[in-house]
XYZ file of N, CA and C in Angstrom:
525
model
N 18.404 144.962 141.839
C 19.766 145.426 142.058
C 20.636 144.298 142.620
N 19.959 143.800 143.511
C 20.877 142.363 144.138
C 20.826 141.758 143.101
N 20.029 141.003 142.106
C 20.670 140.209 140.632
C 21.558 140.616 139.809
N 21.897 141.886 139.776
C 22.882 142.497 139.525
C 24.115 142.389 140.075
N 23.943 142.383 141.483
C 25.325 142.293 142.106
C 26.289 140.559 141.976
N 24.953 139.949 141.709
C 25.173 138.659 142.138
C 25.314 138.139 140.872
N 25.280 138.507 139.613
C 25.657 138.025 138.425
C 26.920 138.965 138.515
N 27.132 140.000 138.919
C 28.762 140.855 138.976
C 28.418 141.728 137.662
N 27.368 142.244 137.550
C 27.605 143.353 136.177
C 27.070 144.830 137.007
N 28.200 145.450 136.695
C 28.064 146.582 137.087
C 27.207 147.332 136.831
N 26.642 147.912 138.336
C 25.698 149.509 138.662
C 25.563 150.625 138.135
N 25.518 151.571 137.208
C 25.361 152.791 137.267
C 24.173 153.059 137.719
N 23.921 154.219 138.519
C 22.746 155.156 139.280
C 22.707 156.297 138.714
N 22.094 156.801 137.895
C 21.979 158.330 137.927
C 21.483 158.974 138.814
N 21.391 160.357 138.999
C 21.072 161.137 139.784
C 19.881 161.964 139.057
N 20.247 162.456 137.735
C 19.186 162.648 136.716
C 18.471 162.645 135.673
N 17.935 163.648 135.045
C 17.856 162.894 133.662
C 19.458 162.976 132.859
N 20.083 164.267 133.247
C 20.767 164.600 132.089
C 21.957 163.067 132.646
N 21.672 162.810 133.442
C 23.294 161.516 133.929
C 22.508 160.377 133.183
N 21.322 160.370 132.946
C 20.776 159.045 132.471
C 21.709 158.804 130.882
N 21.533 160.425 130.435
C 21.996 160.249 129.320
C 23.498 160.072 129.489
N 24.231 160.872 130.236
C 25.519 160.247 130.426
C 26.195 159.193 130.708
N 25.225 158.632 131.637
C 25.892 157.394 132.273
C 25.231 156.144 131.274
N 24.213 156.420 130.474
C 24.095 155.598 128.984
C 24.912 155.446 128.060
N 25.867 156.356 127.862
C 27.093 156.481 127.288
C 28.482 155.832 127.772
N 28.169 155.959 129.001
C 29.656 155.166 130.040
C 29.413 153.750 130.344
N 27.968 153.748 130.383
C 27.281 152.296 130.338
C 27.448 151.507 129.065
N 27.732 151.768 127.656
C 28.127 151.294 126.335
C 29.392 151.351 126.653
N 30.296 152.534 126.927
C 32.308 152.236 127.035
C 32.708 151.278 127.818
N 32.100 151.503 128.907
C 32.520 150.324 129.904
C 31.996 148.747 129.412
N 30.706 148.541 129.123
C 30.182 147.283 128.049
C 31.267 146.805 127.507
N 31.854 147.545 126.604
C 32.781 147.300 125.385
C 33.952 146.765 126.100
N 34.376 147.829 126.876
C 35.552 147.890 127.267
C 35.749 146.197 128.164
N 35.049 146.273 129.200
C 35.055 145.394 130.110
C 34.917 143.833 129.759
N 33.946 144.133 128.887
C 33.466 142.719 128.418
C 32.124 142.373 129.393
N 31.317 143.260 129.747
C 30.356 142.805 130.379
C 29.202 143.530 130.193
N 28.067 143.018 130.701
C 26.826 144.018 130.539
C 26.680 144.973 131.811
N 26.183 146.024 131.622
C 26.383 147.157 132.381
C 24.867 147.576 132.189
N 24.515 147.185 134.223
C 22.975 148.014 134.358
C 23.072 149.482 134.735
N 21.847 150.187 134.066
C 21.208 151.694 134.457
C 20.349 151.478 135.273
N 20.646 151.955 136.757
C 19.154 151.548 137.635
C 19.000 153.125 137.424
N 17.558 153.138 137.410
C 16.727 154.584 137.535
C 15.340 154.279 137.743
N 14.915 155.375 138.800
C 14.161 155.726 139.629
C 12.969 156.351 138.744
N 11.579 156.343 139.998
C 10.650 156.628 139.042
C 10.983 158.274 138.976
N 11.556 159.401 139.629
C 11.307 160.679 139.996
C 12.449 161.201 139.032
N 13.081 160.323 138.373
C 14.091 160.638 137.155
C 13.629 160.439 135.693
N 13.103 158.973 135.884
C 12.098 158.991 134.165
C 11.242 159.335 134.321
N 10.527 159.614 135.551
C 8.705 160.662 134.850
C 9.388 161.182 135.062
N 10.043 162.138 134.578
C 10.394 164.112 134.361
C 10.847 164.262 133.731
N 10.819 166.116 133.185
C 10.824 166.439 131.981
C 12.450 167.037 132.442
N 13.443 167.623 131.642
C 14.532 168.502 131.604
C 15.177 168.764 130.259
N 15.667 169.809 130.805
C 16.694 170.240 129.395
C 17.953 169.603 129.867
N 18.265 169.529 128.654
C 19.502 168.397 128.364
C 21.050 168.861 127.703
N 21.853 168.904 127.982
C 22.758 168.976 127.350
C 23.617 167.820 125.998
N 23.005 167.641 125.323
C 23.571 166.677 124.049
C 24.489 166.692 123.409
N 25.217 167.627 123.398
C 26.693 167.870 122.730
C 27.497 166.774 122.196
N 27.758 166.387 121.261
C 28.617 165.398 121.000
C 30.245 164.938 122.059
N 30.562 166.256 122.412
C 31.817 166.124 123.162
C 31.564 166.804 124.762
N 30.094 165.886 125.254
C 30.062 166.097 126.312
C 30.759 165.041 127.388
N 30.653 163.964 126.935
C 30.848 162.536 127.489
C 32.113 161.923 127.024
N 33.392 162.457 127.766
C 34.705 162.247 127.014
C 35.044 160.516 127.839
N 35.227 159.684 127.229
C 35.679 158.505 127.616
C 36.974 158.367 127.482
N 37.031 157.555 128.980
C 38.707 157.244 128.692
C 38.904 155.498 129.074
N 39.593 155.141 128.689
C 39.723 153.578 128.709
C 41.085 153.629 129.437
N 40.912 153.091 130.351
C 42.008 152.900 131.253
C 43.333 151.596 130.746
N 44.469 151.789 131.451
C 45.386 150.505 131.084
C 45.228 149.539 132.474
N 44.718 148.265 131.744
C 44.720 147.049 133.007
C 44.906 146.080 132.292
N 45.214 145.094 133.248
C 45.734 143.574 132.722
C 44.190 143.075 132.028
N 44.985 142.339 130.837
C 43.780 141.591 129.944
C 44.449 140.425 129.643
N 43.256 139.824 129.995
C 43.824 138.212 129.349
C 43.868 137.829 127.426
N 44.607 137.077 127.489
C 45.311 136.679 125.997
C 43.795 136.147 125.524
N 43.173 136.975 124.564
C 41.945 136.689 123.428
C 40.669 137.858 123.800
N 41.035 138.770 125.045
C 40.711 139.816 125.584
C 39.405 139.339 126.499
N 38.556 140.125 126.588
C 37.503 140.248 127.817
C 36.278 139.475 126.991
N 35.759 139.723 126.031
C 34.613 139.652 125.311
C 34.135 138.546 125.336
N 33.115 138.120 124.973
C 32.904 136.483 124.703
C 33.443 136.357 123.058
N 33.411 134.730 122.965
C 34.494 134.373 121.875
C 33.680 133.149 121.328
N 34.035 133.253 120.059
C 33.198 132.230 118.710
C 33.374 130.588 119.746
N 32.892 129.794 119.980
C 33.110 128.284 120.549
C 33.432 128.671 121.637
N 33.046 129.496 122.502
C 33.621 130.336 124.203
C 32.532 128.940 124.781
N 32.944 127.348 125.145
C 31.927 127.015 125.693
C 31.763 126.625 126.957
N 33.554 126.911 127.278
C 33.889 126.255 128.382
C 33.603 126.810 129.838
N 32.773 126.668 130.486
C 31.977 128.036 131.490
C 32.845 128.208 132.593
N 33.935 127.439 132.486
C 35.170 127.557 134.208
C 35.913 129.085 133.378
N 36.152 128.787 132.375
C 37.143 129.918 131.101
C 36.474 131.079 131.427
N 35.035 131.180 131.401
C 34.313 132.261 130.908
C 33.959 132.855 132.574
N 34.090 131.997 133.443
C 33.963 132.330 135.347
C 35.557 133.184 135.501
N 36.104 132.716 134.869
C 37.617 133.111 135.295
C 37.909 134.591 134.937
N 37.381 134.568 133.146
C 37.412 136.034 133.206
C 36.742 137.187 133.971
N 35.146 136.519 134.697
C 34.453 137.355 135.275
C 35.464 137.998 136.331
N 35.701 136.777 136.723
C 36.299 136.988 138.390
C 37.471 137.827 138.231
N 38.009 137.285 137.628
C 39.819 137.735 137.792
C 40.129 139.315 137.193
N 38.874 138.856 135.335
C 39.382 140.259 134.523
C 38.614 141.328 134.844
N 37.103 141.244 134.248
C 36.343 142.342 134.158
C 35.651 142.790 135.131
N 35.354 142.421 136.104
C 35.360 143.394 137.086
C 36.626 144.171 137.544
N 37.533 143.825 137.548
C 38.507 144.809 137.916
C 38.677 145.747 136.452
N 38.538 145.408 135.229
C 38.164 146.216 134.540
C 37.217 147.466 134.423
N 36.297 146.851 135.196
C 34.945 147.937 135.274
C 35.082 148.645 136.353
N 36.327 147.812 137.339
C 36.724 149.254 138.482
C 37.901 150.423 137.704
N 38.596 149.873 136.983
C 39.359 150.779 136.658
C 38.816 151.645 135.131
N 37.609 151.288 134.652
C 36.574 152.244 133.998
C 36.185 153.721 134.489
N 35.584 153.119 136.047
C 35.081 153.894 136.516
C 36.535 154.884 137.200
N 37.355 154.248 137.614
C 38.004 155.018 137.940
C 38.366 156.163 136.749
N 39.196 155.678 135.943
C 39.530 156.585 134.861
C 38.814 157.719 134.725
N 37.499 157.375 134.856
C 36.196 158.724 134.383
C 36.137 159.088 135.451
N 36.372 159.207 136.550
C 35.844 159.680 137.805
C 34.124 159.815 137.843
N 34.096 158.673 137.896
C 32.680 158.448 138.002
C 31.883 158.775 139.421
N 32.766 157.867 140.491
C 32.527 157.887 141.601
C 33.668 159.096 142.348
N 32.749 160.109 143.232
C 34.202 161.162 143.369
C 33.495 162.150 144.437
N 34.577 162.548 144.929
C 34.072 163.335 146.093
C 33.649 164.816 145.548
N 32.479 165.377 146.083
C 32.296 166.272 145.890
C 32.332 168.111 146.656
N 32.522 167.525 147.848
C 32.787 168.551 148.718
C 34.302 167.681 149.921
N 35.138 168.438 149.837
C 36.546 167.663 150.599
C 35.978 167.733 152.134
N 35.194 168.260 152.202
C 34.915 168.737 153.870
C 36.282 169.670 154.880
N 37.221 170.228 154.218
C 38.252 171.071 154.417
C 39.360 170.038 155.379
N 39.787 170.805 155.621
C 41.343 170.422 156.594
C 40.988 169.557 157.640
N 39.802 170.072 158.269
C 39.366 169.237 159.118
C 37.644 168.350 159.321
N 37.733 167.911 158.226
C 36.702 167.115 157.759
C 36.125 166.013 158.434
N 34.695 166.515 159.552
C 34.785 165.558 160.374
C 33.100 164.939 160.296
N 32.146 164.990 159.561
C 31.013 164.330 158.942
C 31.074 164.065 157.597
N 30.776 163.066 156.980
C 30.989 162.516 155.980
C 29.386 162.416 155.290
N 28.396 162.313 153.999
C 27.400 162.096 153.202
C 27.662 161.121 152.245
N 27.612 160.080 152.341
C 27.561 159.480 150.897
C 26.324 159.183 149.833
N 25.950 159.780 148.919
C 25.058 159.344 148.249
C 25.322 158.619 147.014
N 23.989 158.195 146.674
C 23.786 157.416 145.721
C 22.790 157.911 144.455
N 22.517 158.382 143.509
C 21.402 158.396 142.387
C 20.591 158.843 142.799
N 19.462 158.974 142.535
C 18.604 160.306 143.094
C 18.620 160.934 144.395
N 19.089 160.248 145.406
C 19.238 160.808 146.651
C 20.386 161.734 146.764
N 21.700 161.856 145.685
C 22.594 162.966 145.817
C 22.144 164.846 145.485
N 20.874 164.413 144.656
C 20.143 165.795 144.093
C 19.381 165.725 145.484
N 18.512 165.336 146.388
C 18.099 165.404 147.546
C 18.778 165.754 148.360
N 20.600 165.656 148.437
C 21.199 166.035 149.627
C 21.891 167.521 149.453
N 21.955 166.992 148.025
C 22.305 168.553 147.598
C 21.332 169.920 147.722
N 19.911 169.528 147.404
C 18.892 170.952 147.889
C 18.447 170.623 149.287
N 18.998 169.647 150.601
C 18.795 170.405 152.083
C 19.908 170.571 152.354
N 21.176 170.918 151.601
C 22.370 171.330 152.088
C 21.882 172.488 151.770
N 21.359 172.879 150.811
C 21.291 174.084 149.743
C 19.975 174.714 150.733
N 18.926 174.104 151.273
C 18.151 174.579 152.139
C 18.735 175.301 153.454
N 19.667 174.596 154.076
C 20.236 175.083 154.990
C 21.611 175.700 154.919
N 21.500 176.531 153.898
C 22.590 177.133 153.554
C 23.935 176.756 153.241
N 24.380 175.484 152.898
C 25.430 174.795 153.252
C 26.062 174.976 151.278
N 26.825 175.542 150.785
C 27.498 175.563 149.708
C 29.252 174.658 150.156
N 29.213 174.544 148.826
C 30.911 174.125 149.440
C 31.922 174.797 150.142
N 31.685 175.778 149.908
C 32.859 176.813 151.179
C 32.482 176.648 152.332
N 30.817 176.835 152.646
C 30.580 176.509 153.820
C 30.964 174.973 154.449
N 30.693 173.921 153.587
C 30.679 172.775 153.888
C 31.949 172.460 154.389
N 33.556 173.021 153.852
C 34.705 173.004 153.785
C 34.833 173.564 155.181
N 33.904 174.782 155.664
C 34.647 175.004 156.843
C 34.008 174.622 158.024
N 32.586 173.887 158.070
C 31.950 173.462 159.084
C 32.709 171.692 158.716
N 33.440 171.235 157.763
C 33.892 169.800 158.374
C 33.213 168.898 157.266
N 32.143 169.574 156.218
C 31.090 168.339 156.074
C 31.634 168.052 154.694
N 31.955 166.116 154.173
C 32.494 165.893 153.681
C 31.155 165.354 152.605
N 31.090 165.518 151.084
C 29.898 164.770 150.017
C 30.739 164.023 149.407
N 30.270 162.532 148.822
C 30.786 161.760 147.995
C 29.819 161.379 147.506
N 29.700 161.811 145.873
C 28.735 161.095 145.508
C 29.140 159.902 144.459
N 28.101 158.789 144.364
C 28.414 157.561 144.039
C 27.471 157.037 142.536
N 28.617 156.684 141.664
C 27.497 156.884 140.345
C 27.392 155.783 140.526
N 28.405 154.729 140.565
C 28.496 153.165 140.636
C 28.754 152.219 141.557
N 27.486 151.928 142.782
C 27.457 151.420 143.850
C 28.334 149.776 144.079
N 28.316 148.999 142.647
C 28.877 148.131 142.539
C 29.394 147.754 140.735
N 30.611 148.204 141.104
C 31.496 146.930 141.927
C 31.907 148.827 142.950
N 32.091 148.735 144.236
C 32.603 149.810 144.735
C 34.011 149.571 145.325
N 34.944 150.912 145.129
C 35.951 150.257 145.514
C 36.252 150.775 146.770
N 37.138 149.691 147.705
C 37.752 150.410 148.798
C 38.181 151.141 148.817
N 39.055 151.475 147.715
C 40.125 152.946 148.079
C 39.065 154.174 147.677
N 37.816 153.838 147.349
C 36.959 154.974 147.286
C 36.483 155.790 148.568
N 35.862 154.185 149.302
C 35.590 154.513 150.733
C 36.335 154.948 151.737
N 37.749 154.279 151.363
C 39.073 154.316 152.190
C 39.324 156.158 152.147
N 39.423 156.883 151.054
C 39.632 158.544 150.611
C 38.452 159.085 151.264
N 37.051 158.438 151.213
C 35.841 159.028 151.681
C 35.859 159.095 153.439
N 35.908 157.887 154.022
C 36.390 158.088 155.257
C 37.316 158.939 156.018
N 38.662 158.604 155.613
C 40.268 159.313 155.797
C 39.786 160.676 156.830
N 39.585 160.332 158.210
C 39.632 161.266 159.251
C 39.035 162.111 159.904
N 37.707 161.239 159.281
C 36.148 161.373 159.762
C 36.085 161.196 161.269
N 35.218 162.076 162.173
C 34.708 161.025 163.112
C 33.674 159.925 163.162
């Protein structure tokens, strides 16, 4: 996962099987889109197991967001040899591309607001959001409840590139 971060190609995490298949799909739009390669980390307790699946053709609606692109676009390019050219787009274009991917899809997104007065916060990540979800679910905690005891879920499909204003909305008046 750190070679990942450190070459700058974006995270997806699923949570299960059926996101493996989804986020395999957002993992090709965003590819395209961005101009970069896009990892699936998954866990062993997601590929050994079995599930039913939802496959629908128009389950996985993509949306391609509007962001600045440089003149010959994101992609690599026929004689692309010049490696300062090809650093520049990393830096400057496609990662902020692959933040505003994820944004568009609401990839990364809160799942319980924690109500009016929202004062514990959960953030998960890929298999650990199905874990927080059945000892909330153990201890009775549904979203109405969660809304009125304070408790805020964000779950996180794409740990990196992550954005501040994700954390910045996730925080917002926590203790």
């Amino acid at each position: 996962e750190f070679n990942f971060v450190d070459t700058m190609i974006p995270i997806l995490n699923p949570a299960g099987v059926q996101e493996i298949i989804d986020y395999g799909l957002h993992g090709f739009a965003m590819s395209r889109f961005a101009g970069t390669w896009v990892a699936l980390k998954c866990v062993k307790d997601n590929v050994e197991s079995t599930a039913s699946v939802e496959a629908g053709l128009d389950r996985v609606q993509i949306i391609l967001p509007e962001c600045e692109i440089p003149h010959g676009g994101l992609n690599i390019r026929a004689n692309d040899l010049d490696f300062l050219g090809q650093e520049m787009r990393l830096h400057e274009y496609k990662r902020y591309a692959a933040s505003a991917y994820i944004r568009a899809n609401g990839l990364n997104r809160m799942v319980y607001s924690g109500g009016p007065k929202a004062k514990i916060g959960i953030l998960t990540v890929g298999k650990n959001y199905l874990d927080v979800r059945q000892a909330l679910d153990d201890l009775g905690i549904d979203e109405a409840r969660a809304n009125k005891i304070g408790v805020r879920l964000f779950k996180v499909a794409c740990p990196w590139p992550f954005e501040r204003d994700d954390m910045t909305a996730f925080v917002d008046g926590l203790e």
